[in-house]
CSV table of C-alpha atoms in Angstrom, one decimal:
chain,number,residue,atom,x,y,z
C,14,MET,CA,-145.0,55.1,-161.4
C,15,ALA,CA,-146.9,51.8,-160.8
C,16,GLN,CA,-145.0,48.6,-161.6
C,17,THR,CA,-147.0,48.0,-164.8
C,18,ILE,CA,-146.6,50.6,-167.5
C,19,LYS,CA,-149.6,51.1,-169.6
C,20,ALA,CA,-149.3,51.9,-173.3
C,21,ALA,CA,-151.5,52.7,-176.3
C,22,ILE,CA,-150.8,52.1,-180.0
C,23,VAL,CA,-152.0,54.5,-182.6
C,24,GLY,CA,-152.4,52.8,-186.0
C,25,THR,CA,-152.8,49.2,-187.1
C,26,GLY,CA,-151.1,48.9,-190.5
C,27,PHE,CA,-148.0,46.8,-190.8
C,28,ILE,CA,-145.9,48.3,-188.0
C,29,GLY,CA,-148.5,48.8,-185.3
C,30,PRO,CA,-149.1,45.1,-184.6
C,31,ALA,CA,-145.3,44.7,-184.8
C,32,HIS,CA,-145.0,47.2,-181.9
C,33,LEU,CA,-147.8,45.3,-180.0
C,34,GLU,CA,-146.1,41.9,-180.4
C,35,ALA,CA,-142.8,43.2,-179.2
C,36,LEU,CA,-144.3,45.0,-176.2
C,37,ARG,CA,-146.1,41.8,-175.1
C,38,ARG,CA,-142.8,40.1,-174.8
C,39,ILE,CA,-141.5,42.5,-172.2
C,40,PRO,CA,-142.5,42.0,-168.5
C,41,ASN,CA,-144.7,44.6,-166.7
C,42,ILE,CA,-145.9,46.4,-169.8
C,43,GLU,CA,-149.5,46.3,-170.8
C,44,VAL,CA,-151.0,47.6,-174.0
C,45,THR,CA,-154.4,48.7,-172.8
C,46,GLY,CA,-155.4,51.0,-175.7
C,47,LEU,CA,-155.8,51.0,-179.5
C,48,VAL,CA,-156.4,54.1,-181.5
C,49,GLU,CA,-157.8,54.1,-185.1
C,50,VAL,CA,-159.3,56.6,-187.5
C,51,ASN,CA,-162.8,56.3,-186.0
C,52,GLN,CA,-164.5,54.4,-183.2
C,53,GLU,CA,-165.9,51.7,-185.4
C,54,VAL,CA,-162.5,50.8,-186.8
C,55,ALA,CA,-160.9,51.1,-183.4
C,56,ASP,CA,-163.5,48.7,-181.9
C,57,ALA,CA,-163.0,46.1,-184.6
C,58,LYS,CA,-159.2,46.2,-184.5
C,59,ALA,CA,-159.0,46.2,-180.7
C,60,ALA,CA,-161.1,43.1,-180.7
C,61,GLU,CA,-159.0,41.5,-183.4
C,62,LEU,CA,-155.7,42.2,-181.6
C,63,GLY,CA,-157.0,41.5,-178.0
C,64,ILE,CA,-156.6,45.0,-176.7
C,65,PRO,CA,-159.1,45.9,-174.0
C,66,ASN,CA,-159.8,49.5,-174.9
C,67,ALA,CA,-160.5,51.2,-178.2
C,68,TYR,CA,-160.4,55.0,-178.8
C,69,THR,CA,-160.4,57.8,-181.2
C,70,PHE,CA,-157.1,59.8,-180.8
C,71,ASP,CA,-158.6,62.7,-178.8
C,72,ASN,CA,-160.3,60.3,-176.3
C,73,MET,CA,-157.1,58.4,-175.8
C,74,LEU,CA,-155.4,61.6,-174.8
C,75,LYS,CA,-157.9,62.1,-172.0
C,76,ASP,CA,-157.2,58.7,-170.5
C,77,GLU,CA,-154.8,59.5,-167.7
C,78,SER,CA,-154.0,55.8,-167.1
C,79,ILE,CA,-152.0,55.6,-170.4
C,80,ASP,CA,-148.4,56.3,-169.8
C,81,VAL,CA,-146.8,55.8,-173.2
C,82,VAL,CA,-148.1,56.2,-176.8
C,83,HIS,CA,-146.7,54.4,-179.8
C,84,ILE,CA,-147.4,56.4,-183.0
C,85,CYS,CA,-147.6,54.0,-185.9
C,86,THR,CA,-149.6,56.1,-188.4
C,87,PRO,CA,-148.7,57.5,-191.8
C,88,ASN,CA,-146.0,60.1,-191.8
C,89,PHE,CA,-148.1,63.2,-192.0
C,90,LEU,CA,-149.7,62.4,-188.6
C,91,HIS,CA,-146.5,61.9,-186.7
C,92,PHE,CA,-145.9,65.6,-185.8
C,93,PRO,CA,-149.4,66.6,-184.6
C,94,GLN,CA,-149.9,63.3,-182.8
C,95,ALA,CA,-146.5,63.3,-181.1
C,96,LYS,CA,-146.9,66.9,-180.0
C,97,ALA,CA,-150.4,66.3,-178.7
C,98,CYS,CA,-149.3,63.3,-176.7
C,99,MET,CA,-146.4,65.1,-175.0
C,100,LEU,CA,-148.6,68.1,-174.2
C,101,ALA,CA,-151.0,65.6,-172.6
C,102,GLY,CA,-148.1,64.3,-170.4
C,103,LYS,CA,-147.5,61.0,-172.2
C,104,HIS,CA,-144.2,59.5,-173.2
C,105,VAL,CA,-143.9,58.9,-177.0
C,106,VAL,CA,-142.3,56.3,-179.2
C,107,CYS,CA,-142.8,57.5,-182.8
C,108,GLU,CA,-142.3,55.7,-186.1
C,109,LYS,CA,-139.8,57.2,-188.6
C,110,PRO,CA,-139.6,59.7,-190.1
C,111,LEU,CA,-140.3,61.8,-187.0
C,112,SER,CA,-142.2,64.4,-189.1
C,113,MET,CA,-142.7,65.8,-192.6
C,114,THR,CA,-140.3,68.7,-192.2
C,115,ILE,CA,-137.2,69.8,-190.4
C,116,GLU,CA,-139.2,72.6,-188.7
C,117,GLU,CA,-141.7,70.2,-187.3
C,118,ALA,CA,-139.0,67.9,-186.0
C,119,GLU,CA,-137.2,70.9,-184.3
C,120,GLU,CA,-140.5,71.8,-182.6
C,121,LEU,CA,-140.9,68.2,-181.3
C,122,VAL,CA,-137.3,68.2,-180.0
C,123,LYS,CA,-138.1,71.5,-178.2
C,124,VAL,CA,-141.3,70.2,-176.7
C,125,ALA,CA,-139.7,67.0,-175.6
C,126,LYS,CA,-137.0,69.0,-173.8
C,127,GLU,CA,-139.4,71.3,-172.2
C,128,THR,CA,-141.7,68.5,-170.9
C,129,GLY,CA,-138.8,66.2,-169.9
C,130,LEU,CA,-140.8,63.2,-171.3
C,131,ILE,CA,-139.2,60.1,-172.7
C,132,ASN,CA,-139.0,60.4,-176.5
C,133,ALA,CA,-137.9,57.8,-178.9
C,134,VAL,CA,-137.9,57.1,-182.7
C,135,HIS,CA,-138.3,53.6,-184.0
C,136,PHE,CA,-134.9,53.1,-185.6
C,137,ASN,CA,-135.1,49.5,-184.5
C,138,LEU,CA,-132.7,48.1,-187.1
C,139,ARG,CA,-129.7,49.3,-185.1
C,140,TYR,CA,-130.8,46.8,-182.5
C,141,TYR,CA,-129.7,43.7,-184.3
C,142,PRO,CA,-127.1,42.2,-181.9
C,143,MET,CA,-124.5,42.0,-184.6
C,144,VAL,CA,-125.0,45.7,-185.5
C,145,ARG,CA,-124.3,46.6,-181.9
C,146,GLN,CA,-121.3,44.2,-182.0
C,147,MET,CA,-119.9,46.2,-185.0
C,148,ARG,CA,-120.3,49.4,-183.0
C,149,VAL,CA,-118.5,48.0,-180.0
C,150,MET,CA,-115.7,46.5,-182.1
C,151,ARG,CA,-115.2,49.9,-183.7
C,152,GLN,CA,-115.2,51.6,-180.3
C,153,LYS,CA,-112.6,49.1,-179.1
C,154,GLY,CA,-110.3,50.0,-182.0
C,155,GLU,CA,-110.6,46.6,-183.8
C,156,LEU,CA,-111.7,48.3,-187.0
C,157,GLY,CA,-109.1,51.0,-187.0
C,158,ASP,CA,-109.6,54.2,-188.9
C,159,VAL,CA,-112.7,54.1,-191.1
C,160,TYR,CA,-111.7,54.2,-194.8
C,161,SER,CA,-115.1,53.7,-196.5
C,162,VAL,CA,-118.7,52.7,-196.1
C,163,MET,CA,-120.7,50.8,-198.6
C,164,GLY,CA,-124.4,50.1,-198.0
C,165,SER,CA,-127.6,49.1,-199.6
C,166,TYR,CA,-131.2,48.5,-198.6
C,167,LEU,CA,-133.1,46.6,-201.2
C,168,GLN,CA,-136.8,45.5,-201.3
C,169,ASP,CA,-139.1,44.4,-204.1
C,170,TRP,CA,-142.6,45.1,-202.8
C,171,LEU,CA,-143.2,48.1,-205.2
C,172,ILE,CA,-141.7,46.4,-208.3
C,173,HIS,CA,-144.9,46.1,-210.3
C,174,LYS,CA,-146.9,48.9,-211.8
C,175,THR,CA,-149.9,47.7,-209.9
C,176,ASP,CA,-148.1,47.8,-206.5
C,177,TYR,CA,-149.5,50.7,-204.4
C,178,SER,CA,-149.2,52.1,-200.9
C,179,TRP,CA,-150.0,55.3,-199.1
C,180,ARG,CA,-146.3,56.0,-199.2
C,181,LEU,CA,-146.7,56.9,-202.8
C,182,ASP,CA,-148.8,59.9,-201.9
C,183,PRO,CA,-146.6,62.9,-201.0
C,184,LYS,CA,-149.5,64.4,-198.9
C,185,GLN,CA,-149.2,61.4,-196.6
C,186,SER,CA,-145.6,60.4,-197.0
C,187,GLY,CA,-143.7,63.6,-197.8
C,188,GLY,CA,-141.4,64.6,-200.6
C,189,SER,CA,-139.2,61.5,-200.4
C,190,ARG,CA,-140.2,57.8,-200.3
C,191,VAL,CA,-137.5,55.2,-200.5
C,192,VAL,CA,-134.9,57.4,-198.8
C,193,ALA,CA,-137.2,58.5,-196.0
C,194,ASP,CA,-138.7,55.0,-195.6
C,195,ILE,CA,-135.8,52.6,-195.7
C,196,GLY,CA,-132.8,54.9,-196.4
C,197,SER,CA,-133.3,56.6,-193.1
C,198,HIS,CA,-132.6,53.2,-191.3
C,199,LEU,CA,-129.4,52.7,-193.3
C,200,LEU,CA,-128.2,56.3,-192.8
C,201,ASP,CA,-128.9,56.1,-189.1
C,202,MET,CA,-127.1,52.8,-188.8
C,203,THR,CA,-124.1,54.2,-190.7
C,204,GLU,CA,-123.5,57.1,-188.3
C,205,TYR,CA,-124.4,54.9,-185.3
C,206,VAL,CA,-121.9,52.1,-186.1
C,207,THR,CA,-119.0,54.3,-187.4
C,208,GLY,CA,-119.3,57.2,-185.0
C,209,LEU,CA,-118.8,59.5,-187.9
C,210,LYS,CA,-121.1,62.3,-189.1
C,211,ILE,CA,-122.2,62.7,-192.8
C,212,THR,CA,-121.1,66.1,-193.9
C,213,ALA,CA,-122.2,66.2,-197.6
C,214,VAL,CA,-124.3,64.1,-200.0
C,215,MET,CA,-124.6,63.6,-203.7
C,216,ALA,CA,-127.8,61.9,-204.8
C,217,ASP,CA,-129.4,60.6,-208.0
C,218,PHE,CA,-133.1,59.4,-208.0
C,219,SER,CA,-135.0,57.1,-210.4
C,220,ILE,CA,-138.7,56.7,-210.8
C,221,VAL,CA,-139.2,53.4,-212.4
C,222,HIS,CA,-142.9,53.7,-212.8
C,223,PRO,CA,-143.8,57.4,-213.5
C,224,THR,CA,-147.5,56.3,-213.4
C,225,ARG,CA,-148.9,53.4,-211.4
C,226,LEU,CA,-152.2,51.8,-211.2
C,227,LYS,CA,-153.8,52.8,-207.9
C,228,PRO,CA,-156.3,50.2,-206.5
C,229,LEU,CA,-159.8,51.4,-205.9
C,230,LYS,CA,-160.1,48.7,-203.2
C,231,ALA,CA,-157.9,48.1,-200.2
C,232,VAL,CA,-154.8,46.0,-200.7
C,233,GLU,CA,-152.4,45.4,-197.7
C,234,SER,CA,-148.8,46.3,-198.1
C,235,PHE,CA,-146.5,43.3,-198.7
C,236,SER,CA,-149.5,41.1,-199.3
C,237,GLY,CA,-148.7,40.3,-203.0
C,238,LYS,CA,-152.4,40.4,-203.8
C,239,ALA,CA,-153.7,41.7,-207.2
C,240,LEU,CA,-157.1,43.0,-208.2
C,241,ASP,CA,-159.0,42.9,-211.5
C,242,PRO,CA,-158.0,45.6,-214.1
C,243,LYS,CA,-161.3,47.5,-213.6
C,244,ASP,CA,-160.3,48.0,-209.9
C,245,TYR,CA,-157.4,50.3,-210.7
C,246,GLU,CA,-157.0,53.9,-211.8
C,247,GLU,CA,-153.8,55.6,-213.1
C,248,TYR,CA,-151.8,57.6,-210.6
C,249,GLU,CA,-148.8,59.9,-211.3
C,250,VAL,CA,-145.8,59.1,-209.1
C,251,THR,CA,-143.5,61.9,-207.9
C,252,SER,CA,-141.3,60.1,-205.3
C,253,GLU,CA,-138.3,57.9,-206.0
C,254,ASP,CA,-138.3,54.1,-206.4
C,255,TYR,CA,-134.5,53.9,-206.4
C,256,ALA,CA,-131.7,56.2,-205.2
C,257,THR,CA,-127.9,56.2,-205.4
C,258,ILE,CA,-126.2,58.4,-202.8
C,259,MET,CA,-122.6,59.3,-202.3
C,260,LEU,CA,-121.5,60.4,-198.9
C,261,ARG,CA,-118.7,62.4,-197.3
C,262,PHE,CA,-117.8,62.0,-193.6
C,263,ASP,CA,-116.2,64.3,-191.1
C,264,ASN,CA,-113.0,62.2,-191.0
C,265,GLY,CA,-112.4,63.1,-194.7
C,266,ARG,CA,-113.4,59.7,-196.1
C,267,THR,CA,-116.3,58.8,-198.4
C,268,GLY,CA,-119.0,56.2,-198.8
C,269,SER,CA,-122.0,55.3,-200.9
C,270,ILE,CA,-125.4,53.7,-200.5
C,271,VAL,CA,-128.1,52.4,-202.7
C,272,VAL,CA,-131.8,52.1,-201.6
C,273,SER,CA,-134.5,50.6,-203.7
C,274,GLN,CA,-138.0,49.1,-203.5
C,275,VAL,CA,-137.9,47.6,-207.0
C,276,ASN,CA,-135.2,44.9,-206.7
C,277,ALA,CA,-136.9,41.5,-207.5
C,278,GLY,CA,-136.2,38.9,-204.9
C,279,ARG,CA,-134.8,41.2,-202.3
C,280,LYS,CA,-137.4,41.1,-199.6
C,281,ASN,CA,-135.7,43.2,-196.9
C,282,ARG,CA,-132.0,43.2,-197.6
C,283,LEU,CA,-130.2,45.8,-195.6
C,284,ASN,CA,-126.4,45.4,-196.1
C,285,ILE,CA,-123.7,47.5,-194.6
C,286,GLU,CA,-119.9,47.0,-195.1
C,287,ILE,CA,-117.4,49.2,-193.3
C,288,SER,CA,-113.8,49.2,-194.3
C,289,GLY,CA,-111.1,50.1,-191.8
C,290,SER,CA,-107.4,50.3,-191.5
C,291,LYS,CA,-107.3,47.1,-189.4
C,292,SER,CA,-110.3,45.0,-190.6
C,293,ASN,CA,-113.5,45.0,-192.6
C,294,MET,CA,-117.0,44.3,-191.3
C,295,GLU,CA,-120.2,43.3,-193.1
C,296,PHE,CA,-123.7,42.8,-191.9
C,297,ASN,CA,-126.7,41.6,-193.9
C,298,ALA,CA,-130.2,41.8,-192.3
C,299,GLU,CA,-131.4,38.8,-194.2
C,300,LYS,CA,-128.7,36.8,-192.3
C,301,PRO,CA,-129.0,38.7,-189.0
C,302,ASN,CA,-127.2,36.3,-186.8
C,303,GLU,CA,-123.9,36.6,-188.7
C,304,LEU,CA,-121.1,39.2,-188.8
C,305,TRP,CA,-118.5,38.8,-191.5
C,306,ILE,CA,-115.0,40.1,-190.5
C,307,GLY,CA,-112.4,40.5,-193.2
C,308,HIS,CA,-108.6,40.7,-192.8
C,309,ARG,CA,-105.7,41.4,-195.0
C,310,ASP,CA,-103.0,39.1,-193.4
C,311,LYS,CA,-105.0,36.3,-191.9
C,312,ALA,CA,-108.1,34.3,-192.6
C,313,ASN,CA,-111.5,36.0,-192.7
C,314,SER,CA,-114.0,34.9,-190.1
C,315,ILE,CA,-117.7,34.8,-189.4
C,316,LEU,CA,-118.9,35.6,-185.9
C,317,MET,CA,-122.2,34.0,-185.0
C,318,LYS,CA,-124.6,35.6,-182.6
C,319,ASP,CA,-123.9,34.0,-179.3
C,320,PRO,CA,-124.0,35.6,-175.9
C,321,ALA,CA,-120.8,33.8,-175.0
C,322,LEU,CA,-118.9,35.2,-178.0
C,323,VAL,CA,-120.1,38.8,-178.6
C,324,ASP,CA,-118.6,41.6,-176.6
C,325,GLU,CA,-120.2,42.7,-173.3
C,326,GLY,CA,-121.6,45.9,-174.9
C,327,ALA,CA,-123.7,43.8,-177.3
C,328,ARG,CA,-124.7,41.0,-174.9
C,329,SER,CA,-127.7,42.9,-173.6
C,330,LEU,CA,-129.4,42.6,-177.0
C,331,VAL,CA,-129.1,38.8,-177.1
C,332,SER,CA,-132.0,36.9,-175.5
C,333,PHE,CA,-131.3,33.3,-176.6
C,334,PRO,CA,-128.2,31.0,-176.7
C,335,GLY,CA,-126.1,30.6,-179.8
C,336,GLY,CA,-127.8,28.8,-182.6
C,337,HIS,CA,-131.2,30.1,-181.6
C,338,GLN,CA,-132.0,32.6,-184.3
C,339,GLU,CA,-133.1,36.2,-183.5
C,340,GLY,CA,-134.4,38.6,-186.1
C,341,PHE,CA,-136.6,41.6,-187.1
C,342,PRO,CA,-139.2,41.2,-184.3
C,343,ASP,CA,-136.5,41.1,-181.7
C,344,THR,CA,-135.1,44.4,-182.7
C,345,SER,CA,-138.2,46.3,-181.6
C,346,LYS,CA,-138.3,44.3,-178.3
C,347,GLN,CA,-134.7,45.3,-177.5
C,348,LEU,CA,-135.3,48.9,-178.4
C,349,PHE,CA,-138.4,49.1,-176.2
C,350,LYS,CA,-136.6,47.4,-173.3
C,351,GLU,CA,-134.2,50.4,-173.2
C,352,VAL,CA,-137.0,53.0,-173.7
C,353,TYR,CA,-139.2,51.5,-171.0
C,354,ALA,CA,-136.2,51.3,-168.6
C,355,ALA,CA,-136.0,55.1,-168.9
C,356,ILE,CA,-139.7,55.5,-168.5
C,357,ARG,CA,-139.5,53.4,-165.3
C,358,ASP,CA,-136.7,55.7,-164.1
C,359,GLY,CA,-139.0,58.7,-164.9
C,360,LYS,CA,-136.6,60.8,-167.0
C,361,GLN,CA,-134.9,61.0,-170.4
C,362,PRO,CA,-131.3,59.9,-169.9
C,363,GLU,CA,-128.6,62.5,-170.5
C,364,ALA,CA,-126.9,60.2,-173.0
C,365,PRO,CA,-129.7,57.8,-174.2
C,366,THR,CA,-128.7,54.5,-175.6
C,367,PHE,CA,-131.9,54.5,-177.7
C,368,PRO,CA,-132.7,56.7,-180.7
C,369,THR,CA,-134.5,59.9,-179.7
C,370,PHE,CA,-136.3,62.7,-181.3
C,371,ALA,CA,-132.9,64.4,-181.8
C,372,ASP,CA,-131.9,61.4,-183.9
C,373,GLY,CA,-135.2,61.7,-185.9
C,374,LEU,CA,-134.3,65.3,-186.6
C,375,ARG,CA,-130.8,64.4,-187.7
C,376,GLU,CA,-132.2,61.9,-190.3
C,377,LEU,CA,-134.6,64.6,-191.6
C,378,ILE,CA,-131.7,67.0,-192.1
C,379,ILE,CA,-129.8,64.4,-194.0
C,380,GLY,CA,-132.8,63.3,-196.0
C,381,GLU,CA,-133.7,66.9,-197.0
C,382,ALA,CA,-130.1,67.4,-198.2
C,383,ILE,CA,-130.4,64.2,-200.3
C,384,VAL,CA,-133.6,65.4,-201.9
C,385,GLU,CA,-132.0,68.8,-202.6
C,386,SER,CA,-128.9,67.2,-204.1
C,387,ASN,CA,-131.0,65.2,-206.5
C,388,THR,CA,-132.9,68.3,-207.6
C,389,LYS,CA,-129.7,70.4,-208.0
C,390,GLU,CA,-127.6,67.5,-209.4
C,391,ALA,CA,-124.9,68.7,-207.1
C,392,TRP,CA,-123.1,68.0,-203.8
C,393,VAL,CA,-125.0,69.5,-200.8
C,394,LYS,CA,-123.3,70.1,-197.5
C,395,ILE,CA,-125.0,69.2,-194.2
């Protein structure tokens, strides 16, 4: 492969430009293509974002110069687009969830294995340096035996009845919303850090606004903008705004998580606390450069993100000296660095350090069990 790896991005909502910005910070990667719903929109967005080529999806597939495709479209497009890209010989980085159903995800895992192409899912939040530090400390035995996990992922961008997103439409988003959207990040992080597998779930969902006012004009997610009353229509909501989930792990211990998009003032607060026989660790994504470490018989401590202080296994995710803050945009950059190193090597690693389609399938299996548990009001084994 040539020194410069060429990529295309499909979709220009919130997350597509985030992928673009992260890729532009990595040497020898060039985003040469932008794909949108039609040529007119693609031309406009490509000009706005400074990308030289604009395509419809089918035309992008025909361009043999594009090595990698980043799929940043609504959920229902992930499966057909990821499959088409791999069959066209292109490596794929796909947003989560990987697909709408377990069967689709299983097919993508199969196609990825058959083609040998690099495949990754954008579970970027495990790429905060202090999350990797938690994992390394657990691997070194500093946590001890895991006793419990408590987690939450809280946002407020859907708190008002007039808040609307394509994620509220099950035809585009799937049967679950808050669990699939942000809960998947927290569940992935829980298994990644602890090294444990979730074996059973018990879930209870809440729909705060059974009907919402859907805008008849475009309103960007997270913008906080409102329209006139005449510019809305009533819309019945079937997916959860809030979920409480109890977990059982394969070491016999338990945990719990809460996920919500209706908690005022919580803009993007992912919090995970892991209790062990030797210590306790807590990470909060709104304070991403800190790791709280709790002890029974000595003073608690806060480890600040610093390449001179974190363990070697976490140091590769730190780009700046201590005191220089790193946050959400850096997580995608660090994930993509590992993915593109594999692309440069030309093969999917036997034990990838980055989240793969198999990890995407795993989260769909857990997510479907959570939805089933809420429906049955019972524990569901995984």
